[in-house]
Backbone as CSV, one residue per row, in Angstrom:
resi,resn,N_x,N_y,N_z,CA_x,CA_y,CA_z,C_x,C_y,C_z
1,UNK,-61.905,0.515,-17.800,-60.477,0.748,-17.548,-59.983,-0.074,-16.352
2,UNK,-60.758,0.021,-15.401,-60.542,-1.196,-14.376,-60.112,-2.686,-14.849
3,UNK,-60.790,-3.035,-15.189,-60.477,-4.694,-16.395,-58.808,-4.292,-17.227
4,UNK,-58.766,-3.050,-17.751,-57.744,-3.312,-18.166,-56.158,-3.329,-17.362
5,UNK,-56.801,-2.309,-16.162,-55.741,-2.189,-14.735,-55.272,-3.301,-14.396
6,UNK,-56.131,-4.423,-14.424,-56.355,-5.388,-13.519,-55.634,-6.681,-14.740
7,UNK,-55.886,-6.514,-15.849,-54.947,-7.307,-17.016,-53.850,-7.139,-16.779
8,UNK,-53.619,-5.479,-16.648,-51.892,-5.459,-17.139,-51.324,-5.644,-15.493
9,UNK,-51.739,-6.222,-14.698,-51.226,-6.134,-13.751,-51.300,-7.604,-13.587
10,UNK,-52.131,-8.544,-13.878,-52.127,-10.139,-13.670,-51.071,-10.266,-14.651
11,UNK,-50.758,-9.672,-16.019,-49.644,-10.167,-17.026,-48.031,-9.777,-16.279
12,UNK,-48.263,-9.197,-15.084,-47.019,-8.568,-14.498,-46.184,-7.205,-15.376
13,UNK,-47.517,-6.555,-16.145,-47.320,-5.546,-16.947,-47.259,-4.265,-15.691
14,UNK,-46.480,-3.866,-15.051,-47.116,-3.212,-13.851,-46.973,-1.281,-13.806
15,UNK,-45.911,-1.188,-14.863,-45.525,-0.342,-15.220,-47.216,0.417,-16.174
16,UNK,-47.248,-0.184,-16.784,-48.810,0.321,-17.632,-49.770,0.005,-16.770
17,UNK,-49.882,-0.969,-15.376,-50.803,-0.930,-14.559,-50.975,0.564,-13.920
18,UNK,-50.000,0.974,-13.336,-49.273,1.828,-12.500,-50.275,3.380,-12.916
19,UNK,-49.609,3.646,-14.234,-50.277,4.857,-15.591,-51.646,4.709,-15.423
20,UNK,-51.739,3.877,-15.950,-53.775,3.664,-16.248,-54.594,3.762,-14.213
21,UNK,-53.899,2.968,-13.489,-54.334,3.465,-11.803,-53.841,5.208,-11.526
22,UNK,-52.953,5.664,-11.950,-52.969,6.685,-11.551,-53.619,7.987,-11.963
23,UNK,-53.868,7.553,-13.574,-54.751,7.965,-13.850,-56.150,8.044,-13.687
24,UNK,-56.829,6.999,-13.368,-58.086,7.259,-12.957,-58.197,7.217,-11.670
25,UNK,-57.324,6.786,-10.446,-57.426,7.607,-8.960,-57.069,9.046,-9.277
26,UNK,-56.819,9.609,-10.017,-56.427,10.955,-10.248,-57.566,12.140,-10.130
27,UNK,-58.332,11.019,-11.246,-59.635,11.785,-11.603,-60.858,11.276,-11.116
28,UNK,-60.868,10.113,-10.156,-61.623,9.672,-9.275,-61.255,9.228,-7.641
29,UNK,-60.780,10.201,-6.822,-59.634,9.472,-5.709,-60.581,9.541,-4.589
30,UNK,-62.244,9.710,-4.588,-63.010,8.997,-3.657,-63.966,8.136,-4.300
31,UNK,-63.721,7.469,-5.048,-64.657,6.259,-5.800,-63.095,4.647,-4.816
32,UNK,-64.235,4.445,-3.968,-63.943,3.023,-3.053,-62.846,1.826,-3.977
33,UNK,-64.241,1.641,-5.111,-63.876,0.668,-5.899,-62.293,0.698,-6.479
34,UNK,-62.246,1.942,-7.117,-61.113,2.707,-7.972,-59.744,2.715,-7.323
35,UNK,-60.242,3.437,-6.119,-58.921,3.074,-4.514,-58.701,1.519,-4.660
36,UNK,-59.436,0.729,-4.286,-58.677,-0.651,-3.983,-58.421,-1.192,-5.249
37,UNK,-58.466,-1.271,-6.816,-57.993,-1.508,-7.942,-55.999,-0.502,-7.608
38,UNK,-56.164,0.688,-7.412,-55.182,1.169,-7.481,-53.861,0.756,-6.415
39,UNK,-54.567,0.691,-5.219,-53.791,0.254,-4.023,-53.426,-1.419,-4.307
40,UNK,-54.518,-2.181,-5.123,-53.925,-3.608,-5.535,-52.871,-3.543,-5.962
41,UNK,-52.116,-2.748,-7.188,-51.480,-2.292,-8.259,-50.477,-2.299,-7.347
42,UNK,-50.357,-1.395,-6.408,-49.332,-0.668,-5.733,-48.662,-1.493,-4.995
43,UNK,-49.489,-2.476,-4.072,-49.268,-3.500,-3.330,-48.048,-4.490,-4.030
44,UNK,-48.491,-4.816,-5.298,-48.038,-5.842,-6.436,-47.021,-5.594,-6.699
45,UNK,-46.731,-3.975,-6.753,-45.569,-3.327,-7.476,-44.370,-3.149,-5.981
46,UNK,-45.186,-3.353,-4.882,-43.621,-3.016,-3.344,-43.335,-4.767,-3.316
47,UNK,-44.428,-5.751,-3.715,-43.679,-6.616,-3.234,-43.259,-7.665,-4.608
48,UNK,-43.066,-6.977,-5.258,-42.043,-7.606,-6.769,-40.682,-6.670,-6.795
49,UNK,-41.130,-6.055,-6.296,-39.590,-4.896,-5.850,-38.483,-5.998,-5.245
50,UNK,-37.245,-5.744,-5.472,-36.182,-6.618,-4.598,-35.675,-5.129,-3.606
51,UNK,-35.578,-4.609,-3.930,-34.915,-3.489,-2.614,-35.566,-2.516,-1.571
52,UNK,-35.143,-2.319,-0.422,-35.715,-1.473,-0.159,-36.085,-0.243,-0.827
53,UNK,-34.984,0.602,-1.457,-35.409,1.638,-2.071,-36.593,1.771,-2.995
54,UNK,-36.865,0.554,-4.094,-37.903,0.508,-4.475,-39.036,0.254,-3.905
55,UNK,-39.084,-0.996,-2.862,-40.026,-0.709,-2.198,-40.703,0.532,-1.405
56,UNK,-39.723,1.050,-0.559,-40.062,1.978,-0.151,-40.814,3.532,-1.099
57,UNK,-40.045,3.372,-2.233,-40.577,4.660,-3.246,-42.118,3.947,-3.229
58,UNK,-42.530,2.945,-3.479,-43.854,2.452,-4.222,-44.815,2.827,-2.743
59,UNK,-44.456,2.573,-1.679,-44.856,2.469,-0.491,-45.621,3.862,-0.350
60,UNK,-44.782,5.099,-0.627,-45.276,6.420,-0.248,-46.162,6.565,-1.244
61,UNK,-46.100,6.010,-2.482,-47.188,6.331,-3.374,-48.661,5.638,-2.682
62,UNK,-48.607,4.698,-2.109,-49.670,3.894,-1.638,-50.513,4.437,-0.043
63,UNK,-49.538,5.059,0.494,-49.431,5.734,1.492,-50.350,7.534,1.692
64,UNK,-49.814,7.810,0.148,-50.397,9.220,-0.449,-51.565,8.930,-0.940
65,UNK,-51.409,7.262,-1.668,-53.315,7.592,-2.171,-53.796,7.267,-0.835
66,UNK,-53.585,6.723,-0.263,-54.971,6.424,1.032,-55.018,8.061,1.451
67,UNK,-54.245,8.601,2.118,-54.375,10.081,2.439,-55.259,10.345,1.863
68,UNK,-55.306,11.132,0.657,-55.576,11.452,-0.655,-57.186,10.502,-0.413
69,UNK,-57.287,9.474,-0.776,-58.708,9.132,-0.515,-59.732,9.065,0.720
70,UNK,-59.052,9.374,1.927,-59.541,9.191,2.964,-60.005,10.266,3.318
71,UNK,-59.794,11.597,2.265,-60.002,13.181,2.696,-61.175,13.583,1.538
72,UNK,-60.923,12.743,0.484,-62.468,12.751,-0.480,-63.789,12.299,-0.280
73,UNK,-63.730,10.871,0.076,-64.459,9.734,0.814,-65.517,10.614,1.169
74,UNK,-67.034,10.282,0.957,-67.749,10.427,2.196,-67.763,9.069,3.192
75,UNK,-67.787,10.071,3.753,-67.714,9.368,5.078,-68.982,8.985,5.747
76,UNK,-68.320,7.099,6.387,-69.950,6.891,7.269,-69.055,5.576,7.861
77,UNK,-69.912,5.570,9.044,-69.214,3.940,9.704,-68.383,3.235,9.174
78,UNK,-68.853,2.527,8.031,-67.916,1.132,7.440,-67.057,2.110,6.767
79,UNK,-66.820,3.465,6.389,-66.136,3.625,5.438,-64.858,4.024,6.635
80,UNK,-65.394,4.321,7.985,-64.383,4.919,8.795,-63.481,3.609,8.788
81,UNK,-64.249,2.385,9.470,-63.729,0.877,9.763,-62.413,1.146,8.600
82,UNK,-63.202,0.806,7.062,-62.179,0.652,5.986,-60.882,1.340,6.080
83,UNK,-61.029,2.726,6.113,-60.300,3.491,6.111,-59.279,2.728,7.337
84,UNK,-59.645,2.267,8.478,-58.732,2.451,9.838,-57.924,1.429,8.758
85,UNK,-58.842,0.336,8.284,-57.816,-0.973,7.861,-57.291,-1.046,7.519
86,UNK,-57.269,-0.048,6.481,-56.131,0.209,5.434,-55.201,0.692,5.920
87,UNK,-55.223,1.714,7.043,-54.054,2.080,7.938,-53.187,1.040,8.268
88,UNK,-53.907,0.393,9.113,-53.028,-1.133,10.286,-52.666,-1.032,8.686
89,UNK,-52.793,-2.011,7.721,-52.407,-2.946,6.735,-51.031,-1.998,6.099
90,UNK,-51.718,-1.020,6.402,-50.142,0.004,5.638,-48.861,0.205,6.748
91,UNK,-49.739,-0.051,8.030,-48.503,-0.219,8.910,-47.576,-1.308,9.134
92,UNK,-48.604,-2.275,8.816,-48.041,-3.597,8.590,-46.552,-3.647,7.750
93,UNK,-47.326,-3.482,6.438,-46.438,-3.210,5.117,-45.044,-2.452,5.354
94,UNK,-45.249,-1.170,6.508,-44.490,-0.658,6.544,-43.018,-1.318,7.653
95,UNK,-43.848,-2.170,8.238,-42.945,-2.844,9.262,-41.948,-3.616,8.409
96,UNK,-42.555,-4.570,7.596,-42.349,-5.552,6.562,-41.051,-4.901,5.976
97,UNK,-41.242,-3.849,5.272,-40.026,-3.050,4.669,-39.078,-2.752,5.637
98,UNK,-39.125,-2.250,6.356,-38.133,-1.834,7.226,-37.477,-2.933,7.814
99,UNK,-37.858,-4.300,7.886,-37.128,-5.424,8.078,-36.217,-5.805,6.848
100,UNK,-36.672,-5.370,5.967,-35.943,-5.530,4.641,-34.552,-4.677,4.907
101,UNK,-35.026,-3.669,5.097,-33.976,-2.251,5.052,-32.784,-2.758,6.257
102,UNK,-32.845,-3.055,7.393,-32.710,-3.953,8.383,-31.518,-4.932,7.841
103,UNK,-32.507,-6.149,6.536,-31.479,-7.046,6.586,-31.170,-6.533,5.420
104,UNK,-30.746,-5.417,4.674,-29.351,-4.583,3.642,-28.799,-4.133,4.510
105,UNK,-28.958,-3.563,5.324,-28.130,-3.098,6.229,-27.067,-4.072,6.821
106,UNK,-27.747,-5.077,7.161,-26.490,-6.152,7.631,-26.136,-6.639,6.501
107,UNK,-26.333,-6.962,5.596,-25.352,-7.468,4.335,-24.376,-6.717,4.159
108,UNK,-24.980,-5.769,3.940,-23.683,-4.213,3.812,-22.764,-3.991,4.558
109,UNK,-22.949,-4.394,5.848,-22.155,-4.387,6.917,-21.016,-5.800,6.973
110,UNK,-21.805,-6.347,6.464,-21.417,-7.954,6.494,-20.206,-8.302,4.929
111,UNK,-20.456,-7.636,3.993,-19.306,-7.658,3.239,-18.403,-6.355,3.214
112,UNK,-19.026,-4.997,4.050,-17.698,-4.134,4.751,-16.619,-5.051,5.113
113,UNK,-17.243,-5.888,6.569,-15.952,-6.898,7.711,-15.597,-7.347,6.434
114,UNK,-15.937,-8.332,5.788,-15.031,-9.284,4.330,-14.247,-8.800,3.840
115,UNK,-14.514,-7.534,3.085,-14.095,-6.674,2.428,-12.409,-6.345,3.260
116,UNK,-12.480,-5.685,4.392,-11.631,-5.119,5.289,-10.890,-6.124,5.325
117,UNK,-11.215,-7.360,6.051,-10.465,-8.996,6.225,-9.735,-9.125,5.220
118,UNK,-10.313,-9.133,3.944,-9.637,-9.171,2.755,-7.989,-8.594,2.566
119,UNK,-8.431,-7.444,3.159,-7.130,-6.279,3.145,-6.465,-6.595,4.166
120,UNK,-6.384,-6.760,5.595,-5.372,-6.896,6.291,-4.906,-7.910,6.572
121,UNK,-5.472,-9.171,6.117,-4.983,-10.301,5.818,-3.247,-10.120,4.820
122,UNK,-3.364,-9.064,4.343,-2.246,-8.807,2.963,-1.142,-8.254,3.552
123,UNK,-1.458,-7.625,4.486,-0.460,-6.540,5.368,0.617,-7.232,6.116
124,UNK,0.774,-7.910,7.015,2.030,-8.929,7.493,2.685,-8.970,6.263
125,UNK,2.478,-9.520,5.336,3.228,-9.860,4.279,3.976,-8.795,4.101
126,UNK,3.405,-7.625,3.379,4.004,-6.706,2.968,4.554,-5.639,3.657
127,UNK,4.329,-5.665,5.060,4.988,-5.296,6.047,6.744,-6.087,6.310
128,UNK,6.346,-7.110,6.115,7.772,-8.105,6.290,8.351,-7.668,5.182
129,UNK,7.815,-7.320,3.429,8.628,-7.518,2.557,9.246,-5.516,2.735
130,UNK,8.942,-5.180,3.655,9.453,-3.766,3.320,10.494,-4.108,4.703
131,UNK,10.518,-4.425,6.043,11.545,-4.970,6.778,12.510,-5.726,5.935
132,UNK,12.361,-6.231,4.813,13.624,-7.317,4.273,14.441,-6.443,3.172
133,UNK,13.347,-5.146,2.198,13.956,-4.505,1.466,15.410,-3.685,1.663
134,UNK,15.699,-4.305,0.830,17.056,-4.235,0.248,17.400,-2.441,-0.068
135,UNK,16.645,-1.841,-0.701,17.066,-0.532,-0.995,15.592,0.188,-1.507
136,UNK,16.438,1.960,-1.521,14.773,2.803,-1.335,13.805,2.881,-2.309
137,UNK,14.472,2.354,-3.439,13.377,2.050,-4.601,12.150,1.179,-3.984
138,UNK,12.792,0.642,-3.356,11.860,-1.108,-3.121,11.037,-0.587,-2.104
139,UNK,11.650,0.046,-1.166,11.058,-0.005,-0.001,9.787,1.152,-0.329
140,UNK,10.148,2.282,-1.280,9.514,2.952,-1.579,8.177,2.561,-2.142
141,UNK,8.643,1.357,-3.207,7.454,0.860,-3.848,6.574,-0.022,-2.477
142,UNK,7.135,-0.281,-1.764,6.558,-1.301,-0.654,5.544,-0.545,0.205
143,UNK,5.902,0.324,0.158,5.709,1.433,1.108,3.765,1.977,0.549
144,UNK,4.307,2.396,-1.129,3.293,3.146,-1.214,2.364,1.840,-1.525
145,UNK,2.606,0.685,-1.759,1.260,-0.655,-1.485,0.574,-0.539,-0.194
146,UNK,1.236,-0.118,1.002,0.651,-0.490,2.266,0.023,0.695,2.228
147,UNK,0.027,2.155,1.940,-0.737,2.985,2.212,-1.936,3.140,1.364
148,UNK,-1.951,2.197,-0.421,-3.130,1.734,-1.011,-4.054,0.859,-0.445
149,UNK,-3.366,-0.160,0.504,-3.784,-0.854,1.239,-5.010,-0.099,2.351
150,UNK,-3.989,0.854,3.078,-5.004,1.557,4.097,-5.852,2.159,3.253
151,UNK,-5.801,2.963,2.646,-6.665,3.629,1.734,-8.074,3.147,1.618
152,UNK,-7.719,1.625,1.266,-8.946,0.797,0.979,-9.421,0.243,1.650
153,UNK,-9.263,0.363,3.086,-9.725,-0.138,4.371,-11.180,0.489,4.995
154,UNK,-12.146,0.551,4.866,-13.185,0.960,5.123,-13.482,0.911,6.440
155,UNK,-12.560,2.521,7.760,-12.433,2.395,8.999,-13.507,2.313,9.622
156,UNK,-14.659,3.217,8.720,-15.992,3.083,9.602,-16.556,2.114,10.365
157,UNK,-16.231,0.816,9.240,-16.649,-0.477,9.573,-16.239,-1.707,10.379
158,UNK,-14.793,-1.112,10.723,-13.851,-2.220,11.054,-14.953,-2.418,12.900
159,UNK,-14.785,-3.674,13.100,-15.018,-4.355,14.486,-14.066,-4.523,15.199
160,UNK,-14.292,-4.665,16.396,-13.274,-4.855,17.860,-11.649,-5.976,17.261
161,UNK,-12.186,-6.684,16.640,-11.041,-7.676,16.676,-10.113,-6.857,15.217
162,UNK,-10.933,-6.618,14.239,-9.756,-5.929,12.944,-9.235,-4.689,13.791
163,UNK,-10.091,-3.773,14.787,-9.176,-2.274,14.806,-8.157,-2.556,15.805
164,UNK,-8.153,-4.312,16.985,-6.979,-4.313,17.555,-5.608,-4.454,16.042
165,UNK,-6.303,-5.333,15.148,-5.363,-5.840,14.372,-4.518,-4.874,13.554
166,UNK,-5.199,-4.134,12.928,-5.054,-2.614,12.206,-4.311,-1.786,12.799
167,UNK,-4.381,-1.348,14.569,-3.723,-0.592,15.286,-2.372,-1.282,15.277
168,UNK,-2.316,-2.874,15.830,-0.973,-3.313,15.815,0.096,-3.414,14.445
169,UNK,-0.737,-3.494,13.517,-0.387,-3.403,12.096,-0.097,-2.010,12.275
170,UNK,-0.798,-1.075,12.129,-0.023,0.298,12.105,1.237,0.343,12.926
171,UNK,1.240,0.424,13.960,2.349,0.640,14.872,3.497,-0.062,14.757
172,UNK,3.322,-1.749,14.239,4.639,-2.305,13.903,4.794,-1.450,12.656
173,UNK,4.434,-1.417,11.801,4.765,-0.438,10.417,5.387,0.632,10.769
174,UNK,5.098,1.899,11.416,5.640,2.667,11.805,7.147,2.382,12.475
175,UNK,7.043,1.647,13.439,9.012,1.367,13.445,9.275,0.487,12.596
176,UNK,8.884,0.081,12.021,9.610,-0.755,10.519,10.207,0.245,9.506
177,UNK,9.087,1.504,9.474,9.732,2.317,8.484,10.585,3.068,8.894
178,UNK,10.261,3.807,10.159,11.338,4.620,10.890,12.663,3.993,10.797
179,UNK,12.763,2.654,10.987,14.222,1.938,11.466,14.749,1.909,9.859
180,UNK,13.486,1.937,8.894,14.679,1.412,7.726,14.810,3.072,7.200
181,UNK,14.002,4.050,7.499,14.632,5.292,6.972,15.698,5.766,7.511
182,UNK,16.447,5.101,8.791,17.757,5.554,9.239,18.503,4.856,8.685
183,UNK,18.077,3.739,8.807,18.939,2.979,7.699,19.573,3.615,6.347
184,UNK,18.391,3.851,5.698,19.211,4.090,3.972,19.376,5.453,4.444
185,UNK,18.968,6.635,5.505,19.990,7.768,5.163,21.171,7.523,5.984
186,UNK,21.162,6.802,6.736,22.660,6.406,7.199,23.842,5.693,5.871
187,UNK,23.073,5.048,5.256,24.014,4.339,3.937,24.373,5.696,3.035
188,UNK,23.339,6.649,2.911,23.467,7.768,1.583,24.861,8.647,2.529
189,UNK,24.336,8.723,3.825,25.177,9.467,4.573,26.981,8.714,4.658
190,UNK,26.805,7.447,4.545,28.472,6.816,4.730,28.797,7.264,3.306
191,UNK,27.992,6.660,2.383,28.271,7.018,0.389,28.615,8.217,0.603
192,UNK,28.440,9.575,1.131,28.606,10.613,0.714,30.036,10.785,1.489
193,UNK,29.948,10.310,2.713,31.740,10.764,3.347,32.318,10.133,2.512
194,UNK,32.311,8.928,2.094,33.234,8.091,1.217,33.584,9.163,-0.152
195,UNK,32.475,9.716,-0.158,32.728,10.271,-1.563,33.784,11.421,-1.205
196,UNK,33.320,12.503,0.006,34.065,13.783,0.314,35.617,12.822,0.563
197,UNK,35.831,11.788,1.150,37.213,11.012,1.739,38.245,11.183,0.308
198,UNK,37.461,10.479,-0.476,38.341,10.397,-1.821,38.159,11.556,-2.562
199,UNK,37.622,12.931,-2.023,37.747,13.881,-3.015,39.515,14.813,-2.160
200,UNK,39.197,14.876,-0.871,40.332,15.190,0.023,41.616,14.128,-0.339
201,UNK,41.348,13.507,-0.916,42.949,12.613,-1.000,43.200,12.821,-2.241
202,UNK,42.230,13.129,-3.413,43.428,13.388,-4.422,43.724,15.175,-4.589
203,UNK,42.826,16.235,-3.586,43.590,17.036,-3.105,45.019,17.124,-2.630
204,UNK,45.158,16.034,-1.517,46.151,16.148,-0.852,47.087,15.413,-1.604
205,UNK,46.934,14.613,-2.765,47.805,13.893,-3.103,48.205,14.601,-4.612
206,UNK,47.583,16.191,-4.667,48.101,16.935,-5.688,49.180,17.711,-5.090
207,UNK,49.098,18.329,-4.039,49.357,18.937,-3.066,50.680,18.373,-3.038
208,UNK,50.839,16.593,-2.678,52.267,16.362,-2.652,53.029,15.806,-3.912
209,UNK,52.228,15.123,-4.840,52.841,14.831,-5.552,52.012,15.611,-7.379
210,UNK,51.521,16.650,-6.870,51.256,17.649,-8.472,50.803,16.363,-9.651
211,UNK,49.601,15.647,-9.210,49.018,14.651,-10.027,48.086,15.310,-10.736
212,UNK,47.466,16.690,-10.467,46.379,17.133,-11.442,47.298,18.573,-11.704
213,UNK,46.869,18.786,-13.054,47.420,20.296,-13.199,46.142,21.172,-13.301
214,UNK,44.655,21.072,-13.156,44.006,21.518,-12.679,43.437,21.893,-11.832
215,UNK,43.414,23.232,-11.310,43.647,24.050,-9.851,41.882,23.787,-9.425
216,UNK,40.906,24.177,-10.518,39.735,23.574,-9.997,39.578,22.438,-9.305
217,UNK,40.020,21.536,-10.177,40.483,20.276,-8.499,40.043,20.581,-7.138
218,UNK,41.043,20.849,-7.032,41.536,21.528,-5.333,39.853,22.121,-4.818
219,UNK,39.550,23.095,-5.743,38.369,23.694,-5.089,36.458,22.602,-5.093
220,UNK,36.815,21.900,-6.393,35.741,20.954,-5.795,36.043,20.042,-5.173
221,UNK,37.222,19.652,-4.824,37.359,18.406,-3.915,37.606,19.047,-2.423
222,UNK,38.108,20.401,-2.241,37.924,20.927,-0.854,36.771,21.210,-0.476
223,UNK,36.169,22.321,-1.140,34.573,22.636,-0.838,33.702,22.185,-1.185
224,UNK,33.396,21.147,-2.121,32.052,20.555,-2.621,31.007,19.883,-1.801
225,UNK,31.519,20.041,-0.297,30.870,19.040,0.409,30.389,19.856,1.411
226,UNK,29.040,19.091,1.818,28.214,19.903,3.071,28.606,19.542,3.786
227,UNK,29.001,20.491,5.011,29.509,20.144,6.208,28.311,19.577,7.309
228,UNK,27.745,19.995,7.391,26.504,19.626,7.652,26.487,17.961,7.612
229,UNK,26.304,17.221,6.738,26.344,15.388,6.289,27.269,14.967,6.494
230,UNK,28.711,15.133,7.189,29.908,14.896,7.029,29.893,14.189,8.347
231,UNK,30.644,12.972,8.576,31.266,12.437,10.029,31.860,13.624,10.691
232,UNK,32.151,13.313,12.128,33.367,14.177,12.804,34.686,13.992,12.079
233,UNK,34.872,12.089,11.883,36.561,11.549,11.553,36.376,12.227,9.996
234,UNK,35.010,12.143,9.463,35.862,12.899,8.095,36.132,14.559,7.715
235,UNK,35.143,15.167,9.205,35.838,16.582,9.298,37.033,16.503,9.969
236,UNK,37.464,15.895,10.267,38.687,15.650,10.670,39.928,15.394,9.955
237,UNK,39.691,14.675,8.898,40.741,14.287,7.842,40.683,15.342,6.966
238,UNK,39.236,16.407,6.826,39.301,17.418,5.967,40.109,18.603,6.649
239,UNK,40.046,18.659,7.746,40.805,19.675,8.211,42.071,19.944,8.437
240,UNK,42.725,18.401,8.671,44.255,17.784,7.768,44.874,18.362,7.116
241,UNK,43.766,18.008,5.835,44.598,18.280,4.457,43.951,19.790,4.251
242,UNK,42.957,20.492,4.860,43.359,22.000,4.898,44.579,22.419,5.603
243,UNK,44.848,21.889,6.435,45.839,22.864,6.935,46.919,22.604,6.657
244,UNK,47.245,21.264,5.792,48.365,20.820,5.108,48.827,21.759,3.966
245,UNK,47.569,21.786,3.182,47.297,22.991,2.328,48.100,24.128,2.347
246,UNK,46.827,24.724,3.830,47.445,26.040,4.667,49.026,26.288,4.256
247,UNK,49.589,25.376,5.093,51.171,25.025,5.325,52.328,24.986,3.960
248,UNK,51.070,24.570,2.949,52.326,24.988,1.759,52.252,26.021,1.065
249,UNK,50.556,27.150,1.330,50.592,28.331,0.377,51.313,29.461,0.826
250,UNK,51.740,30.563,0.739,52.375,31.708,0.681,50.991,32.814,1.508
251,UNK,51.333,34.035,2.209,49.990,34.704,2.564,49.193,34.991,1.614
252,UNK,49.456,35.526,0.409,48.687,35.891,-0.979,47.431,34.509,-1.359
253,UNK,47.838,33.303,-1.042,47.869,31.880,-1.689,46.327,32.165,-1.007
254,UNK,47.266,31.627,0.666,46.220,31.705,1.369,44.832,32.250,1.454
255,UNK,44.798,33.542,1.163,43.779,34.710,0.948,42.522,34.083,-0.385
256,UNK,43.543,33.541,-1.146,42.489,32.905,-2.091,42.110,32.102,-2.030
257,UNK,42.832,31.132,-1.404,41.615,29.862,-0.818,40.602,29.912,0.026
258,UNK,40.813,30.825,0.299,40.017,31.542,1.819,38.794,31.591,1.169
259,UNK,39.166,32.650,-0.030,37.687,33.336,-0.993,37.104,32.771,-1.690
260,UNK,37.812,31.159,-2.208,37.824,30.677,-2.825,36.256,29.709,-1.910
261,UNK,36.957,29.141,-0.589,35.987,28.506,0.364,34.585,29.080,0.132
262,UNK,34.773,30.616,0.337,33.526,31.168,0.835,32.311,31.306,-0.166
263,UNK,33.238,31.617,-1.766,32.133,31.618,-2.686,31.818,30.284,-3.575
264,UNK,32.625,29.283,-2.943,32.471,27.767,-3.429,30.948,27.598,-3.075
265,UNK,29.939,26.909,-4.126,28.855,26.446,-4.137,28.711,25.086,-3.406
266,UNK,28.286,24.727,-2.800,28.089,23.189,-1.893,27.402,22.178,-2.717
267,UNK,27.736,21.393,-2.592,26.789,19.891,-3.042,25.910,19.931,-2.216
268,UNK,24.731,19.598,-2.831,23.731,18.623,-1.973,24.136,17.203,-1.688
């Protein structure tokens, strides 16, 4: 069975090497000979491995048979020597790997930075194109790119020079967006007085010249509006044409506009 260990392992069969060594260190794990056929195997199989992980799995197996044989063994001088050698040689081995593990580690690390570079390289851009946007659709869509953007930024990894870059990138972003969210609710906010302006004038312009013969009129174009969102000058012009109002109803009139105000529903 040895001869055949030793075939399927010169054909780079290592997988059926592997079976047939573990099997008979199994059932022979202080026969000398049997150990170093098996530990050949093992050897063959960490360094045809490309990764650490594989290496390392094959490693503890090689690691366990020496244990494992060094506690069967009789023991005598040369077998102590052997035994030590196989130690150093497994420490060796073990150094060997861990330089491996070592340089994945910096690769890994090394296309993190790329990776990251990749991404904030993109950001100026799309930082500028949400400063230039035109309206909140856009900016919205602009918006939620830069936070896919962060998303995909892998912070763990970033180095001294990306987390200055990243921080300044954040922080200009932040008043970029702040300045343009006053922006468009300042625009929704003028759209909406504009809107309450022209609902008060064709109030007032029923008022003088009886252009609607619908009295609902009057009540969504007086109350429909939050006072709350309103300018001062256009609570001001509303309070005008209330009291212009005022001035032409009768006390009865009055009383119902009054009630009329109070159970009027508001726009958003």
């Amino acid at each position: 069975m040895i001869l055949k260990i030793k075939d399927y392992a010169a054909k780079g069969k290592f997988r059926e090497a592997l079976i047939l060594g573990q099997n008979l260190f199994a059932r022979n794990s202080s026969d000398p000979e049997i150990f170093k056929v098996y530990s050949s195997v093992l050897e063959s199989v960490i360094e045809a491995e490309d990764t650490f992980d594989g290496k390392i799995r094959y490693f503890q197996y090689l690691s366990s048979a020496l244990t494992t044989f060094s506690e069967s063994v009789s023991m005598d001088d040369a077998m102590i020597r052997f035994v030590i050698s196989q130690e150093d040689s497994l420490g060796k081995l073990f150094d060997k790997i861990q330089q491996l593990r070592k340089q994945e580690e910096h690769e890994f690390v090394k296309k993190k930075i790329v990776a990251n570079d990749d991404i904030l390289t993109k950001l100026p851009n799309v930082i500028e194109e949400i400063k230039r946007a035109k309206d909140k659709s856009s900016f919205d869509a602009l918006l939620q790119q830069v936070q896919q953007y962060d998303a995909a930024i892998d912070k763990t990894y970033l180095i001294d020079r990306q987390k200055d870059f990243y921080n300044s990138m954040t922080q200009q972003c932040s008043k970029i967006v702040d300045m343009k969210l006053h922006m468009f609710q300042r625009e929704a906010d003028v759209e909406y007085n504009e809107q309450a302006l022209m609902a008060y004038e064709r109030v007032f312009k029923f008022f003088k010249g009886k252009v609607s013969n619908d009295h609902k009129d009057i009540i969504r174009g007086l109350f429909g509006f939050n006072a709350n969102r309103l300018f001062n000058e256009t609570l001001t012009y509303y309070n005008q044409v209330y009291a212009y109002i005022l001035s032409q109803l009768d006390d009865d009139a009055k009383l119902l506009l009054t009630k009329a105000a109070i159970h009027s529903e508001m726009r958003r």
